[in-house]
Short mmCIF file of C-alpha atoms in Angstrom, two decimals:
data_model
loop_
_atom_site.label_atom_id
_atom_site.label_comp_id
_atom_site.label_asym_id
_atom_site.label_seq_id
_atom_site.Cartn_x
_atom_site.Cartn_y
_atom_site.Cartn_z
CA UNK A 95 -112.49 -7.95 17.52
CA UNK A 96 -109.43 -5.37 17.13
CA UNK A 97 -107.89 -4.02 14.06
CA UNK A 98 -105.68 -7.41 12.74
CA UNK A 99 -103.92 -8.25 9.11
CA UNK A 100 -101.97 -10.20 7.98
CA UNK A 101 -98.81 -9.50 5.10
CA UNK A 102 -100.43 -12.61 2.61
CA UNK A 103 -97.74 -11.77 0.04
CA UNK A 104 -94.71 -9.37 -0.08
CA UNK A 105 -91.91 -9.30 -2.58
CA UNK A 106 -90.78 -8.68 -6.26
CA UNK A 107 -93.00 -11.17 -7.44
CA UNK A 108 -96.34 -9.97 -5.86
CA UNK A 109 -97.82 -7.67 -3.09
CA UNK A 110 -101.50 -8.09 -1.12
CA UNK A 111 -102.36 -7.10 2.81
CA UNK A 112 -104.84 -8.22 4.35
CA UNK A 113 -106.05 -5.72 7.01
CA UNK A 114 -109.54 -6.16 9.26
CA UNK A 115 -111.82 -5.72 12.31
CA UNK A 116 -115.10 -7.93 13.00
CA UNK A 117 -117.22 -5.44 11.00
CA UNK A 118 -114.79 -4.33 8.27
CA UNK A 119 -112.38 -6.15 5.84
CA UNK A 120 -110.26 -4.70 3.27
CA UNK A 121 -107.10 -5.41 0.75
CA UNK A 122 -104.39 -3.82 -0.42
CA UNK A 123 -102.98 -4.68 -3.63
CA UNK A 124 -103.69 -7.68 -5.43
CA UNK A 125 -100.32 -8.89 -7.29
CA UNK A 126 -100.89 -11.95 -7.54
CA UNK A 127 -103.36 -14.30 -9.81
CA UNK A 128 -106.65 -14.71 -8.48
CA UNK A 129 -105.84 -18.60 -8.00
CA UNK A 130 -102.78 -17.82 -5.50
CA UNK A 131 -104.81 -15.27 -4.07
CA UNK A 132 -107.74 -17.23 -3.11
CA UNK A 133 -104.96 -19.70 -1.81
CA UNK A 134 -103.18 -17.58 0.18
CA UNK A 135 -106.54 -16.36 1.84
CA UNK A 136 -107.51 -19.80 3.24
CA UNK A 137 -103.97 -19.72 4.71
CA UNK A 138 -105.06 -17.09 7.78
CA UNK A 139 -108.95 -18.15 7.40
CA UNK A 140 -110.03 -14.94 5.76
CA UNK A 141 -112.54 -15.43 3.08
CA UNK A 142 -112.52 -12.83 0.04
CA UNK A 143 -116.40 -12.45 -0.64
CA UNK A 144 -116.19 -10.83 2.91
CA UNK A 145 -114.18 -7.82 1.51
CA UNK A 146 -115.18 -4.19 1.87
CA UNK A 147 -113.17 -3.56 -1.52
CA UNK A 148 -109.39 -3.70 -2.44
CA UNK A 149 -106.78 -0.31 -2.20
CA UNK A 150 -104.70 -0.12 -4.25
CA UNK A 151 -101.25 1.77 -3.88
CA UNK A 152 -99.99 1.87 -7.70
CA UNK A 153 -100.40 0.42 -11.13
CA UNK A 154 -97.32 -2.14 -11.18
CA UNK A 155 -97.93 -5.87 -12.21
CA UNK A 156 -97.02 -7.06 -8.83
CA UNK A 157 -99.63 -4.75 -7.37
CA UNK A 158 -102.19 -5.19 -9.54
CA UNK A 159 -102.12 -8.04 -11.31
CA UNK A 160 -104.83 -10.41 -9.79
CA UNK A 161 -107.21 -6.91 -9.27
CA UNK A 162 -109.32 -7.47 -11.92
CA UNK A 163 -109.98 -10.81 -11.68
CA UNK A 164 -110.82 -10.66 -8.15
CA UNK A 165 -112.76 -7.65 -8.76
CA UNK A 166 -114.90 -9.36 -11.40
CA UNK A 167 -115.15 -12.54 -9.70
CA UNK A 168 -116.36 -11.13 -6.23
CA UNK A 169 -118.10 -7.92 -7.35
CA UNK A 170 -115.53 -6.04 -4.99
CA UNK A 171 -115.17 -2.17 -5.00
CA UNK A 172 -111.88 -0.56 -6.25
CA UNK A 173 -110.29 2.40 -4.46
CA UNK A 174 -107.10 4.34 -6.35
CA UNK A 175 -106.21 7.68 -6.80
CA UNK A 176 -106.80 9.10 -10.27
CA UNK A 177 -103.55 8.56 -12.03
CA UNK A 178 -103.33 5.49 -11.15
CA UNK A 179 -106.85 4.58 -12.53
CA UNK A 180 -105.49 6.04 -15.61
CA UNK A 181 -102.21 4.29 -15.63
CA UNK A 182 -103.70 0.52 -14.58
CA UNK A 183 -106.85 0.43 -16.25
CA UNK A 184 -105.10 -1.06 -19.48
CA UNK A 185 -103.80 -4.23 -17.64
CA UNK A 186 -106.67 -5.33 -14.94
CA UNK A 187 -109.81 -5.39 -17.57
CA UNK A 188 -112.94 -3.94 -17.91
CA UNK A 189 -113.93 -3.18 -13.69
CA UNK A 190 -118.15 -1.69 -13.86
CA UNK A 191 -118.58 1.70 -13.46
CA UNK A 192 -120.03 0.52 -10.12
CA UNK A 193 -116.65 -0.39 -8.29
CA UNK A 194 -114.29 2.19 -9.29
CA UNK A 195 -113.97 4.87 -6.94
CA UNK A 196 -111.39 7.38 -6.37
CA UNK A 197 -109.69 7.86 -3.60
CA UNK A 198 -107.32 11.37 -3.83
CA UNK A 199 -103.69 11.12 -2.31
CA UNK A 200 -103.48 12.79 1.02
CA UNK A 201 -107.34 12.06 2.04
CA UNK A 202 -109.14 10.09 4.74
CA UNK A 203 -111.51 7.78 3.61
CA UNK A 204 -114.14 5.83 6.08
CA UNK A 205 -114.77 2.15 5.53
CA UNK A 206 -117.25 1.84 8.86
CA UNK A 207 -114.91 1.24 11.88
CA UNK A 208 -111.72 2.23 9.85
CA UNK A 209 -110.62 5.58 8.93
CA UNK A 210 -108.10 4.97 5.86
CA UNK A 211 -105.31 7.81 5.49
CA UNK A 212 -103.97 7.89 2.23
CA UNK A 213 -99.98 9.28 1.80
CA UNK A 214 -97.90 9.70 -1.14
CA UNK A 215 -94.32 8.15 -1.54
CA UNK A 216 -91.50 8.41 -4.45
CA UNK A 217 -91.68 5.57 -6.45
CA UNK A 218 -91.31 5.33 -10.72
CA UNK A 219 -95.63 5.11 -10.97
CA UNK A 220 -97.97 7.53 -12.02
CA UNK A 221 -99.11 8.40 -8.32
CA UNK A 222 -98.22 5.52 -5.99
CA UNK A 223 -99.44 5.93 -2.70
CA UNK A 224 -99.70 3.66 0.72
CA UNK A 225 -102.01 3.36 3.77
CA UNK A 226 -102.33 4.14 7.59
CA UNK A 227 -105.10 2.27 8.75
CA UNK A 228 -106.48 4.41 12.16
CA UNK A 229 -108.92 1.94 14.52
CA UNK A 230 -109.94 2.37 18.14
CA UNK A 231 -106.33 4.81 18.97
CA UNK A 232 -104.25 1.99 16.65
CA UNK A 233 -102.40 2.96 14.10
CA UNK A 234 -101.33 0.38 11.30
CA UNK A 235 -99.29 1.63 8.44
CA UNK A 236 -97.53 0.38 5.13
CA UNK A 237 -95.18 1.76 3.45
CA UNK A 238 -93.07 0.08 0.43
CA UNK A 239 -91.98 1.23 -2.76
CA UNK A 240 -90.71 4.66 -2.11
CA UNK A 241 -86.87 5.93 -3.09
CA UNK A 242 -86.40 7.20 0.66
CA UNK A 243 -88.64 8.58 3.31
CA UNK A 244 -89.56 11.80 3.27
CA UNK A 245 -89.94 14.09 6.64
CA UNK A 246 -93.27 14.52 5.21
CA UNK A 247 -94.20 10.84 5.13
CA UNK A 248 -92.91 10.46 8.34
CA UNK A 249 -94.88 12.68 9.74
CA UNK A 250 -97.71 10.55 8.61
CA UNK A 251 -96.71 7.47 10.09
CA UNK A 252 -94.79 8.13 13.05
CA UNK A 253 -95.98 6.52 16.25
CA UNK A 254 -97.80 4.05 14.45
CA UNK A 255 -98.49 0.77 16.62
CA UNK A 256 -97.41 -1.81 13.62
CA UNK A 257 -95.33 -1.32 10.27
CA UNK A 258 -95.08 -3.03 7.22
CA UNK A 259 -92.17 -1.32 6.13
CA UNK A 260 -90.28 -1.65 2.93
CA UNK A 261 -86.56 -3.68 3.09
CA UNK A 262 -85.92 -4.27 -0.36
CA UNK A 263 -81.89 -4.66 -0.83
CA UNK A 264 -78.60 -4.71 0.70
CA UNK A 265 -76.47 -2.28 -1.24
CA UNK A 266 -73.56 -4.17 -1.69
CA UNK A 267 -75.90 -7.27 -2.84
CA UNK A 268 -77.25 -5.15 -5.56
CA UNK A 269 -73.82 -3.73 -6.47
CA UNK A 270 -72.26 -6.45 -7.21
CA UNK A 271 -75.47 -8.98 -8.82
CA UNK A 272 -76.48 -9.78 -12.26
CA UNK A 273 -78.71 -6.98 -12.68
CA UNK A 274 -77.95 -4.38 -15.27
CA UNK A 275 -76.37 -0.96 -14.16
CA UNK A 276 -79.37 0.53 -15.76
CA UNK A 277 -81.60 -1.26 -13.40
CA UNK A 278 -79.55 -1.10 -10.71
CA UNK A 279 -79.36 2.37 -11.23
CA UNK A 280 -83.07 2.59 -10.67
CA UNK A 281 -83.43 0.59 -7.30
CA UNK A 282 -81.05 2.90 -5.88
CA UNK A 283 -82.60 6.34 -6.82
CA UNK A 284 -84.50 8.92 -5.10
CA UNK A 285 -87.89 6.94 -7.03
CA UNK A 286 -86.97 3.38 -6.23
CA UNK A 287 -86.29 0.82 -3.02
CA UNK A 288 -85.45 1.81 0.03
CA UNK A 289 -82.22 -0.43 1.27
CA UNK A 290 -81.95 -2.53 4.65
CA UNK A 291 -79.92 0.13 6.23
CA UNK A 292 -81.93 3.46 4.96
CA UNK A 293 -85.10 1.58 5.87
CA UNK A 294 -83.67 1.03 9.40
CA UNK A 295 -82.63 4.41 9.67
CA UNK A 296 -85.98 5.93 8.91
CA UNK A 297 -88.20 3.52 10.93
CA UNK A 298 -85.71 4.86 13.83
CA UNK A 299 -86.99 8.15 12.93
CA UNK A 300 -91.04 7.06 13.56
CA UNK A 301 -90.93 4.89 16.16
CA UNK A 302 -92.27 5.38 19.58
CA UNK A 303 -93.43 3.46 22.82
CA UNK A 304 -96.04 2.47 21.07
CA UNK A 305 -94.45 0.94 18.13
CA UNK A 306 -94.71 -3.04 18.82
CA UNK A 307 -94.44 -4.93 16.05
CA UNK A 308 -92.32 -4.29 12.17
CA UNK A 309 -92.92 -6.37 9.38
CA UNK A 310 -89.83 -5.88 6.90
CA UNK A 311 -91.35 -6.18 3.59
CA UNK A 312 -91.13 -6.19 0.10
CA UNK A 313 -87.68 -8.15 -0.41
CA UNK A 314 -85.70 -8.05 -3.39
CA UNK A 315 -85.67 -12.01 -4.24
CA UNK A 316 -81.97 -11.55 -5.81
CA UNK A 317 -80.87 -8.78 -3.47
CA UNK A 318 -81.51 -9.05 -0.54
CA UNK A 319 -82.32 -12.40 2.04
CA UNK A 320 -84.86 -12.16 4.94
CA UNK A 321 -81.84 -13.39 7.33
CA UNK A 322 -79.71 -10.30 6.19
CA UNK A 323 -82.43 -7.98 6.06
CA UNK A 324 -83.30 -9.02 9.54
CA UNK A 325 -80.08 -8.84 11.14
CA UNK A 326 -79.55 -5.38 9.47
CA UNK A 327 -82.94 -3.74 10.67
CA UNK A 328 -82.22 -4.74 13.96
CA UNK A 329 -78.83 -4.15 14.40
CA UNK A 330 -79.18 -0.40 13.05
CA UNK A 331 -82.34 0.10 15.87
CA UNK A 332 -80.03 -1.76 18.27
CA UNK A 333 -76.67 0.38 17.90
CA UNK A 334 -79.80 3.27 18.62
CA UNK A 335 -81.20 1.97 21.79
CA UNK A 336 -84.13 0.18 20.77
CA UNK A 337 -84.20 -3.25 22.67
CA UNK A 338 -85.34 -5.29 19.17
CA UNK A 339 -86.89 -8.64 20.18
CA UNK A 340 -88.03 -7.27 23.72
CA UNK A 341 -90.07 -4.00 24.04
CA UNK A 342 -90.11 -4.07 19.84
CA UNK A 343 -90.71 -6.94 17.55
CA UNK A 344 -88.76 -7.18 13.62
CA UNK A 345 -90.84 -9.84 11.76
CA UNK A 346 -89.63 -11.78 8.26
CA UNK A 347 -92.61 -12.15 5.10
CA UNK A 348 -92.57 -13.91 2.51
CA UNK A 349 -93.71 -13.73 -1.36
CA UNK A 350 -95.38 -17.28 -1.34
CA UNK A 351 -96.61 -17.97 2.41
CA UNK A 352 -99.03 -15.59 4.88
CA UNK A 353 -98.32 -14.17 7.98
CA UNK A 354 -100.13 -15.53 10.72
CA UNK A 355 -102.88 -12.82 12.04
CA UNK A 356 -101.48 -10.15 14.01
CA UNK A 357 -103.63 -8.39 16.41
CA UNK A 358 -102.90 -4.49 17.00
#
């Protein structure tokens, strides 16, 4: 069986990928309570006590905040960078010494038939940090919750085969909604969201031929719509040359409902 996943949640409300091969299964994130998670599993078949452990990228509640539970419940290991230990270990519980384990930013760690390269972003948390997941020449990668995209991080994940790439707002949208300028203020900085149109403009910048398949993830529920963010993605890597919806595929998720397994 070849490297699959599937995006079980992705939004403002709560983040978890599932990402797998027949002999290894792993998680990133778990923002959501243990109940919706255990849900959300049976949605693509995938059973939880079958976990290698759970990655986690940073300490914000809709990262983390089913990781202790799930932890507990299943015995699963737990694999973040030191700061972020420090900065989460307040809100997910007492975890046994057993399952902690550190995993540095920038490092390569081996979970039997998938080497897992770590990466930093800019993001407002103590270390955040996201995945490239390397299996039998394919490349997966996710990347949400970062400002902007670095030439460094793009070195990282260029070429990959499948990405779960952040979408999170349409400028004007968060111009002109309800939020406060303070907070607005925020998304749009260097240690924010990326927007529809930035995030097109650096995926532009990482695909190649064997780029199949983008997920556009981690949509703002107020500012942003997956229609918009969609249309915006793909008209951007249209105006560029890139035949969307023929030799490369833009995919919608969701906060509430799975993707269907994706094979790499």
């Amino acid at each position: 069986m070849s490297l699959h996943f599937s995006v079980l949640a992705s939004g403002s409300t709560g983040n978890m990928l599932y990402v797998g091969t027949e002999n290894q299964k792993l998680l990133v994130d778990a923002g959501l309570s243990g109940k919706n998670a255990e849900a959300l599993f049976q949605q693509v078949d995938a059973n939880i006590a079958d976990l290698s452990g759970i990655l986690v990228t940073h300490e914000h509640s809709d990262h983390v905040k089913g990781l202790g539970v799930l932890a507990r419940k299943y015995k699963l290991p737990i694999y973040a960078n030191e700061k972020t230990w420090r900065a989460m270990e307040h809100l997910i519980g007492n975890i046994p010494t057993e399952q902690k384990f550190i995993f540095p930013t920038g490092t390569i760690k081996t979970f039997g038939d998938i080497d897992v390269e770590s990466f930093g972003v800019s993001h407002d948390a103590a270390e955040p940090m996201f995945y490239v997941f390397h299996h039998d020449n394919k490349k997966l990668t996710i990347i949400t919750d970062t400002g902007y995209v670095s030439d460094r991080m793009k070195g990282v994940i260029k070429g990959s085969d499948v990405f779960i790439f952040e979408s999170n707002h349409d400028v004007e949208m968060l111009r002109m909604g309800r939020y406060p300028w303070s907070v607005k203020r925020r998304i749009l900085s260097d240690v924010g969201h990326v927007s529809n149109e930035d995030a097109a403009l650096a995926m532009y910048d990482v695909i190649t031929d064997q780029t199949k398949h983008i997920y556009l993830a981690h949509l703002s529920l107020d500012n942003n719509m997956k229609e918009l963010a969609n249309m915006s993605v793909s008209q951007v890597l249209q105006s560029k040359g890139i035949d969307v919806g023929r030799s490369l595929f833009v995919h919608d998720t969701d906060p509430k409902e799975a993707t269907k397994i994706q094979y790499v």
